[in-house]
Amino acid sequence: MNLSQEQWEYLKDLNDDIWVAYSYIGIPIQIVMIIYKILYPIYWQEVKRMEQFPSLLQDKLIRPFIFYGPIYYLFDIIIKVGSGKAFASACSMSFFSHHLITLLFLPFAVYSKHVPWFFISTALFHAILLCFKHSYLQYIYLVAVLLYHYGILQPPFRNLIQFKLLNIGTILLYLTIIALWLNGCSH
């Protein structure tokens, strides 16, 4: 695409504005769903294959409020590459790699048949971080990511291929988070 820099900036701002608005809408729903899933847990320790997870109403209800992530990251990557800003600085390269890895691995979580509370908590605190830009929220988000990572390493998740792939993606994301931190990057 042969767009001007202003057009690329417009597309970036539009994509970001949609992502933030989507995040604002999803926050209350995600809070309710996390509370529900914690108060009424499902004991899935006996599950050996993904197909054995029950198809639950709450998993279907949360999906519209978490599905947009991969779509946002796809557009973000296209815009960054198209505008020539993907590799303009250490921070832009770190964000680009963070978003690329997220795009590759996030669908394993977001489009999963079963959506555990620790998936939703990561989405929730990411949304809060986007909507309320306070630096201390990054630490709360990091705790949510660590809880999510701990969750996928527990049975039965750790034995299922999609969660093994998520584990690899999460480790790669830690590397990009470290790069963002070392370079003093902020969103």
PDB file of C-alpha atoms in Angstrom:
ATOM      1  CA  MET A   1       0.000   0.000   0.000  1.00  0.00           C
ATOM      2  CA  ASN A   2       1.280   3.383  -0.917  1.00  0.00           C
ATOM      3  CA  LEU A   3      -0.077   5.548   1.894  1.00  0.00           C
ATOM      4  CA  SER A   4       1.258   8.813   3.227  1.00  0.00           C
ATOM      5  CA  GLN A   5       2.687   9.000   6.746  1.00  0.00           C
ATOM      6  CA  GLU A   6      -0.429  10.923   7.833  1.00  0.00           C
ATOM      7  CA  GLN A   7      -2.669   8.138   6.530  1.00  0.00           C
ATOM      8  CA  TRP A   8      -0.624   5.520   8.408  1.00  0.00           C
ATOM      9  CA  GLU A   9      -0.876   7.650  11.566  1.00  0.00           C
ATOM     10  CA  TYR A  10      -4.637   7.931  11.086  1.00  0.00           C
ATOM     11  CA  LEU A  11      -4.934   4.132  10.747  1.00  0.00           C
ATOM     12  CA  LYS A  12      -2.758   3.631  13.829  1.00  0.00           C
ATOM     13  CA  ASP A  13      -4.839   6.080  15.874  1.00  0.00           C
ATOM     14  CA  LEU A  14      -8.073   4.483  14.649  1.00  0.00           C
ATOM     15  CA  ASN A  15      -6.845   0.969  15.496  1.00  0.00           C
ATOM     16  CA  ASP A  16      -5.666   2.146  18.934  1.00  0.00           C
ATOM     17  CA  ASP A  17      -8.930   4.010  19.628  1.00  0.00           C
ATOM     18  CA  ILE A  18     -10.998   0.932  18.745  1.00  0.00           C
ATOM     19  CA  TRP A  19      -8.764  -1.206  20.989  1.00  0.00           C
ATOM     20  CA  VAL A  20      -9.150   1.193  23.936  1.00  0.00           C
ATOM     21  CA  ALA A  21     -12.939   1.520  23.462  1.00  0.00           C
ATOM     22  CA  TYR A  22     -13.216  -2.274  23.223  1.00  0.00           C
ATOM     23  CA  SER A  23     -11.153  -2.529  26.410  1.00  0.00           C
ATOM     24  CA  TYR A  24     -13.409  -0.077  28.298  1.00  0.00           C
ATOM     25  CA  ILE A  25     -16.479  -2.080  27.279  1.00  0.00           C
ATOM     26  CA  GLY A  26     -14.893  -5.392  28.264  1.00  0.00           C
ATOM     27  CA  ILE A  27     -13.608  -4.415  31.722  1.00  0.00           C
ATOM     28  CA  PRO A  28     -16.891  -4.755  33.689  1.00  0.00           C
ATOM     29  CA  ILE A  29     -17.851  -7.984  31.899  1.00  0.00           C
ATOM     30  CA  GLN A  30     -14.418  -9.495  32.543  1.00  0.00           C
ATOM     31  CA  ILE A  31     -14.583  -8.543  36.240  1.00  0.00           C
ATOM     32  CA  VAL A  32     -17.975 -10.239  36.623  1.00  0.00           C
ATOM     33  CA  MET A  33     -16.797 -13.330  34.742  1.00  0.00           C
ATOM     34  CA  ILE A  34     -13.611 -13.695  36.810  1.00  0.00           C
ATOM     35  CA  ILE A  35     -15.599 -13.438  40.043  1.00  0.00           C
ATOM     36  CA  TYR A  36     -18.093 -16.004  38.748  1.00  0.00           C
ATOM     37  CA  LYS A  37     -15.370 -18.431  37.663  1.00  0.00           C
ATOM     38  CA  ILE A  38     -13.578 -18.124  41.011  1.00  0.00           C
ATOM     39  CA  LEU A  39     -16.781 -18.556  43.059  1.00  0.00           C
ATOM     40  CA  TYR A  40     -18.020 -21.469  40.929  1.00  0.00           C
ATOM     41  CA  PRO A  41     -14.882 -23.324  39.887  1.00  0.00           C
ATOM     42  CA  ILE A  42     -14.810 -26.200  37.461  1.00  0.00           C
ATOM     43  CA  TYR A  43     -12.694 -29.146  38.467  1.00  0.00           C
ATOM     44  CA  TRP A  44     -10.997 -30.069  35.225  1.00  0.00           C
ATOM     45  CA  GLN A  45      -8.103 -32.096  36.616  1.00  0.00           C
ATOM     46  CA  GLU A  46      -9.463 -35.266  34.964  1.00  0.00           C
ATOM     47  CA  VAL A  47      -9.440 -33.733  31.476  1.00  0.00           C
ATOM     48  CA  LYS A  48      -6.938 -35.428  29.159  1.00  0.00           C
ATOM     49  CA  ARG A  49      -7.867 -33.801  25.828  1.00  0.00           C
ATOM     50  CA  MET A  50      -9.234 -30.382  24.894  1.00  0.00           C
ATOM     51  CA  GLU A  51     -12.404 -31.987  23.539  1.00  0.00           C
ATOM     52  CA  GLN A  52     -13.210 -33.216  27.061  1.00  0.00           C
ATOM     53  CA  PHE A  53     -13.688 -29.704  28.404  1.00  0.00           C
ATOM     54  CA  PRO A  54     -17.385 -29.008  28.718  1.00  0.00           C
ATOM     55  CA  SER A  55     -18.840 -26.352  26.437  1.00  0.00           C
ATOM     56  CA  LEU A  56     -19.934 -23.852  29.063  1.00  0.00           C
ATOM     57  CA  LEU A  57     -22.198 -20.843  28.699  1.00  0.00           C
ATOM     58  CA  GLN A  58     -19.769 -18.578  30.579  1.00  0.00           C
ATOM     59  CA  ASP A  59     -17.005 -19.443  28.086  1.00  0.00           C
ATOM     60  CA  LYS A  60     -19.301 -18.463  25.233  1.00  0.00           C
ATOM     61  CA  LEU A  61     -20.364 -15.256  27.002  1.00  0.00           C
ATOM     62  CA  ILE A  62     -16.803 -14.032  27.636  1.00  0.00           C
ATOM     63  CA  ARG A  63     -15.521 -14.707  24.121  1.00  0.00           C
ATOM     64  CA  PRO A  64     -16.910 -11.483  22.543  1.00  0.00           C
ATOM     65  CA  PHE A  65     -15.009  -9.516  25.178  1.00  0.00           C
ATOM     66  CA  ILE A  66     -11.616 -11.146  24.571  1.00  0.00           C
ATOM     67  CA  PHE A  67     -11.607 -12.172  20.894  1.00  0.00           C
ATOM     68  CA  TYR A  68     -10.440  -8.860  19.409  1.00  0.00           C
ATOM     69  CA  GLY A  69      -6.837  -9.031  20.657  1.00  0.00           C
ATOM     70  CA  PRO A  70      -5.368 -10.986  17.731  1.00  0.00           C
ATOM     71  CA  ILE A  71      -7.248  -8.765  15.269  1.00  0.00           C
ATOM     72  CA  TYR A  72      -5.834  -5.616  16.865  1.00  0.00           C
ATOM     73  CA  TYR A  73      -2.298  -7.015  16.809  1.00  0.00           C
ATOM     74  CA  LEU A  74      -2.606  -8.048  13.155  1.00  0.00           C
ATOM     75  CA  PHE A  75      -3.629  -4.513  12.132  1.00  0.00           C
ATOM     76  CA  ASP A  76      -0.989  -2.995  14.418  1.00  0.00           C
ATOM     77  CA  ILE A  77       1.759  -5.064  12.786  1.00  0.00           C
ATOM     78  CA  ILE A  78       0.560  -4.204   9.273  1.00  0.00           C
ATOM     79  CA  ILE A  79       0.463  -0.499  10.176  1.00  0.00           C
ATOM     80  CA  LYS A  80       3.916  -0.550  11.813  1.00  0.00           C
ATOM     81  CA  VAL A  81       5.520  -2.309   8.852  1.00  0.00           C
ATOM     82  CA  GLY A  82       3.628  -0.223   6.276  1.00  0.00           C
ATOM     83  CA  SER A  83       4.564   3.051   7.954  1.00  0.00           C
ATOM     84  CA  GLY A  84       8.198   2.009   8.306  1.00  0.00           C
ATOM     85  CA  LYS A  85       8.095   2.445  12.086  1.00  0.00           C
ATOM     86  CA  ALA A  86       8.434  -1.210  13.110  1.00  0.00           C
ATOM     87  CA  PHE A  87      12.213  -0.949  13.423  1.00  0.00           C
ATOM     88  CA  ALA A  88      12.684   2.797  13.983  1.00  0.00           C
ATOM     89  CA  SER A  89      14.003   2.466  17.551  1.00  0.00           C
ATOM     90  CA  ALA A  90      14.752  -0.108  20.227  1.00  0.00           C
ATOM     91  CA  CYS A  91      11.329   0.548  21.756  1.00  0.00           C
ATOM     92  CA  SER A  92       9.470   0.197  18.471  1.00  0.00           C
ATOM     93  CA  MET A  93      11.335  -3.062  17.726  1.00  0.00           C
ATOM     94  CA  SER A  94      10.502  -4.343  21.207  1.00  0.00           C
ATOM     95  CA  PHE A  95       6.812  -3.484  20.827  1.00  0.00           C
ATOM     96  CA  PHE A  96       6.782  -4.940  17.316  1.00  0.00           C
ATOM     97  CA  SER A  97       8.257  -8.241  18.507  1.00  0.00           C
ATOM     98  CA  HIS A  98       5.903  -8.244  21.525  1.00  0.00           C
ATOM     99  CA  HIS A  99       2.889  -7.775  19.255  1.00  0.00           C
ATOM    100  CA  LEU A 100       4.114 -10.307  16.683  1.00  0.00           C
ATOM    101  CA  ILE A 101       4.611 -13.009  19.319  1.00  0.00           C
ATOM    102  CA  THR A 102       1.239 -12.136  20.849  1.00  0.00           C
ATOM    103  CA  LEU A 103      -0.428 -12.413  17.438  1.00  0.00           C
ATOM    104  CA  LEU A 104       1.087 -15.860  16.898  1.00  0.00           C
ATOM    105  CA  PHE A 105       0.256 -17.331  20.305  1.00  0.00           C
ATOM    106  CA  LEU A 106      -2.774 -15.433  21.683  1.00  0.00           C
ATOM    107  CA  PRO A 107      -5.313 -17.300  19.514  1.00  0.00           C
ATOM    108  CA  PHE A 108      -4.484 -20.485  21.457  1.00  0.00           C
ATOM    109  CA  ALA A 109      -5.878 -18.770  24.565  1.00  0.00           C
ATOM    110  CA  VAL A 110      -8.597 -16.513  23.191  1.00  0.00           C
ATOM    111  CA  TYR A 111     -10.238 -19.040  20.873  1.00  0.00           C
ATOM    112  CA  SER A 112      -9.906 -21.946  23.310  1.00  0.00           C
ATOM    113  CA  LYS A 113     -12.991 -24.052  24.046  1.00  0.00           C
ATOM    114  CA  HIS A 114     -12.512 -23.427  27.775  1.00  0.00           C
ATOM    115  CA  VAL A 115     -11.527 -19.974  29.053  1.00  0.00           C
ATOM    116  CA  PRO A 116     -10.175 -20.243  32.621  1.00  0.00           C
ATOM    117  CA  TRP A 117     -10.255 -17.272  34.991  1.00  0.00           C
ATOM    118  CA  PHE A 118      -6.504 -16.743  34.665  1.00  0.00           C
ATOM    119  CA  PHE A 119      -6.879 -16.102  30.908  1.00  0.00           C
ATOM    120  CA  ILE A 120      -9.568 -13.536  31.606  1.00  0.00           C
ATOM    121  CA  SER A 121      -7.552 -11.851  34.373  1.00  0.00           C
ATOM    122  CA  THR A 122      -4.672 -11.261  31.965  1.00  0.00           C
ATOM    123  CA  ALA A 123      -7.057  -9.733  29.404  1.00  0.00           C
ATOM    124  CA  LEU A 124      -8.701  -7.667  32.143  1.00  0.00           C
ATOM    125  CA  PHE A 125      -5.497  -6.173  33.505  1.00  0.00           C
ATOM    126  CA  HIS A 126      -4.192  -5.545  29.989  1.00  0.00           C
ATOM    127  CA  ALA A 127      -7.421  -3.633  29.291  1.00  0.00           C
ATOM    128  CA  ILE A 128      -7.057  -1.693  32.547  1.00  0.00           C
ATOM    129  CA  LEU A 129      -3.454  -0.873  31.630  1.00  0.00           C
ATOM    130  CA  LEU A 130      -4.592   0.473  28.239  1.00  0.00           C
ATOM    131  CA  CYS A 131      -7.472   2.508  29.636  1.00  0.00           C
ATOM    132  CA  PHE A 132      -5.806   3.899  32.749  1.00  0.00           C
ATOM    133  CA  LYS A 133      -2.210   4.732  31.939  1.00  0.00           C
ATOM    134  CA  HIS A 134      -0.540   4.639  35.358  1.00  0.00           C
ATOM    135  CA  SER A 135       2.885   3.071  35.650  1.00  0.00           C
ATOM    136  CA  TYR A 136       2.070   1.099  38.814  1.00  0.00           C
ATOM    137  CA  LEU A 137      -0.620  -0.809  36.877  1.00  0.00           C
ATOM    138  CA  GLN A 138       2.175  -2.491  34.922  1.00  0.00           C
ATOM    139  CA  TYR A 139       3.090  -4.390  38.086  1.00  0.00           C
ATOM    140  CA  ILE A 140      -0.478  -5.591  38.606  1.00  0.00           C
ATOM    141  CA  TYR A 141      -0.547  -6.695  34.976  1.00  0.00           C
ATOM    142  CA  LEU A 142       2.740  -8.545  35.480  1.00  0.00           C
ATOM    143  CA  VAL A 143       1.211 -10.410  38.451  1.00  0.00           C
ATOM    144  CA  ALA A 144      -1.767 -11.358  36.233  1.00  0.00           C
ATOM    145  CA  VAL A 145       0.632 -12.645  33.556  1.00  0.00           C
ATOM    146  CA  LEU A 146       2.550 -14.688  36.143  1.00  0.00           C
ATOM    147  CA  LEU A 147      -0.728 -16.166  37.478  1.00  0.00           C
ATOM    148  CA  TYR A 148      -1.771 -17.017  33.920  1.00  0.00           C
ATOM    149  CA  HIS A 149       1.605 -18.654  33.286  1.00  0.00           C
ATOM    150  CA  TYR A 150       1.351 -20.628  36.516  1.00  0.00           C
ATOM    151  CA  GLY A 151      -2.181 -21.681  35.492  1.00  0.00           C
ATOM    152  CA  ILE A 152      -1.165 -23.109  32.125  1.00  0.00           C
ATOM    153  CA  LEU A 153       1.601 -25.094  33.821  1.00  0.00           C
ATOM    154  CA  GLN A 154      -0.937 -26.915  36.034  1.00  0.00           C
ATOM    155  CA  PRO A 155      -2.739 -30.124  35.065  1.00  0.00           C
ATOM    156  CA  PRO A 156      -4.574 -30.686  32.824  1.00  0.00           C
ATOM    157  CA  PHE A 157      -3.413 -27.639  30.842  1.00  0.00           C
ATOM    158  CA  ARG A 158       0.292 -28.483  30.908  1.00  0.00           C
ATOM    159  CA  ASN A 159      -0.430 -31.781  29.138  1.00  0.00           C
ATOM    160  CA  LEU A 160      -2.392 -30.269  26.244  1.00  0.00           C
ATOM    161  CA  ILE A 161      -0.561 -29.175  23.081  1.00  0.00           C
ATOM    162  CA  GLN A 162      -2.158 -25.737  22.777  1.00  0.00           C
ATOM    163  CA  PHE A 163      -1.061 -24.862  26.312  1.00  0.00           C
ATOM    164  CA  LYS A 164       2.431 -26.207  25.685  1.00  0.00           C
ATOM    165  CA  LEU A 165       2.574 -23.796  22.747  1.00  0.00           C
ATOM    166  CA  LEU A 166       1.217 -21.000  24.956  1.00  0.00           C
ATOM    167  CA  ASN A 167       4.015 -21.717  27.421  1.00  0.00           C
ATOM    168  CA  ILE A 168       6.603 -21.235  24.662  1.00  0.00           C
ATOM    169  CA  GLY A 169       4.887 -18.029  23.543  1.00  0.00           C
ATOM    170  CA  THR A 170       4.756 -16.746  27.111  1.00  0.00           C
ATOM    171  CA  ILE A 171       8.476 -17.318  27.616  1.00  0.00           C
ATOM    172  CA  LEU A 172       9.157 -15.429  24.373  1.00  0.00           C
ATOM    173  CA  LEU A 173       6.885 -12.616  25.593  1.00  0.00           C
ATOM    174  CA  TYR A 174       8.900 -12.373  28.804  1.00  0.00           C
ATOM    175  CA  LEU A 175      11.940 -11.646  26.636  1.00  0.00           C
ATOM    176  CA  THR A 176      10.106  -8.812  24.878  1.00  0.00           C
ATOM    177  CA  ILE A 177       8.830  -7.454  28.215  1.00  0.00           C
ATOM    178  CA  ILE A 178      12.413  -7.430  29.506  1.00  0.00           C
ATOM    179  CA  ALA A 179      13.498  -5.592  26.334  1.00  0.00           C
ATOM    180  CA  LEU A 180      10.703  -3.035  26.829  1.00  0.00           C
ATOM    181  CA  TRP A 181      11.755  -2.536  30.444  1.00  0.00           C
ATOM    182  CA  LEU A 182      15.492  -2.290  29.671  1.00  0.00           C
ATOM    183  CA  ASN A 183      14.823   0.275  26.942  1.00  0.00           C
ATOM    184  CA  GLY A 184      12.555   2.349  29.211  1.00  0.00           C
ATOM    185  CA  CYS A 185       9.627   1.995  26.818  1.00  0.00           C
ATOM    186  CA  SER A 186       6.109   3.091  27.692  1.00  0.00           C
ATOM    187  CA  HIS A 187       2.958   2.555  25.716  1.00  0.00           C
TER     188      HIS A 187
END
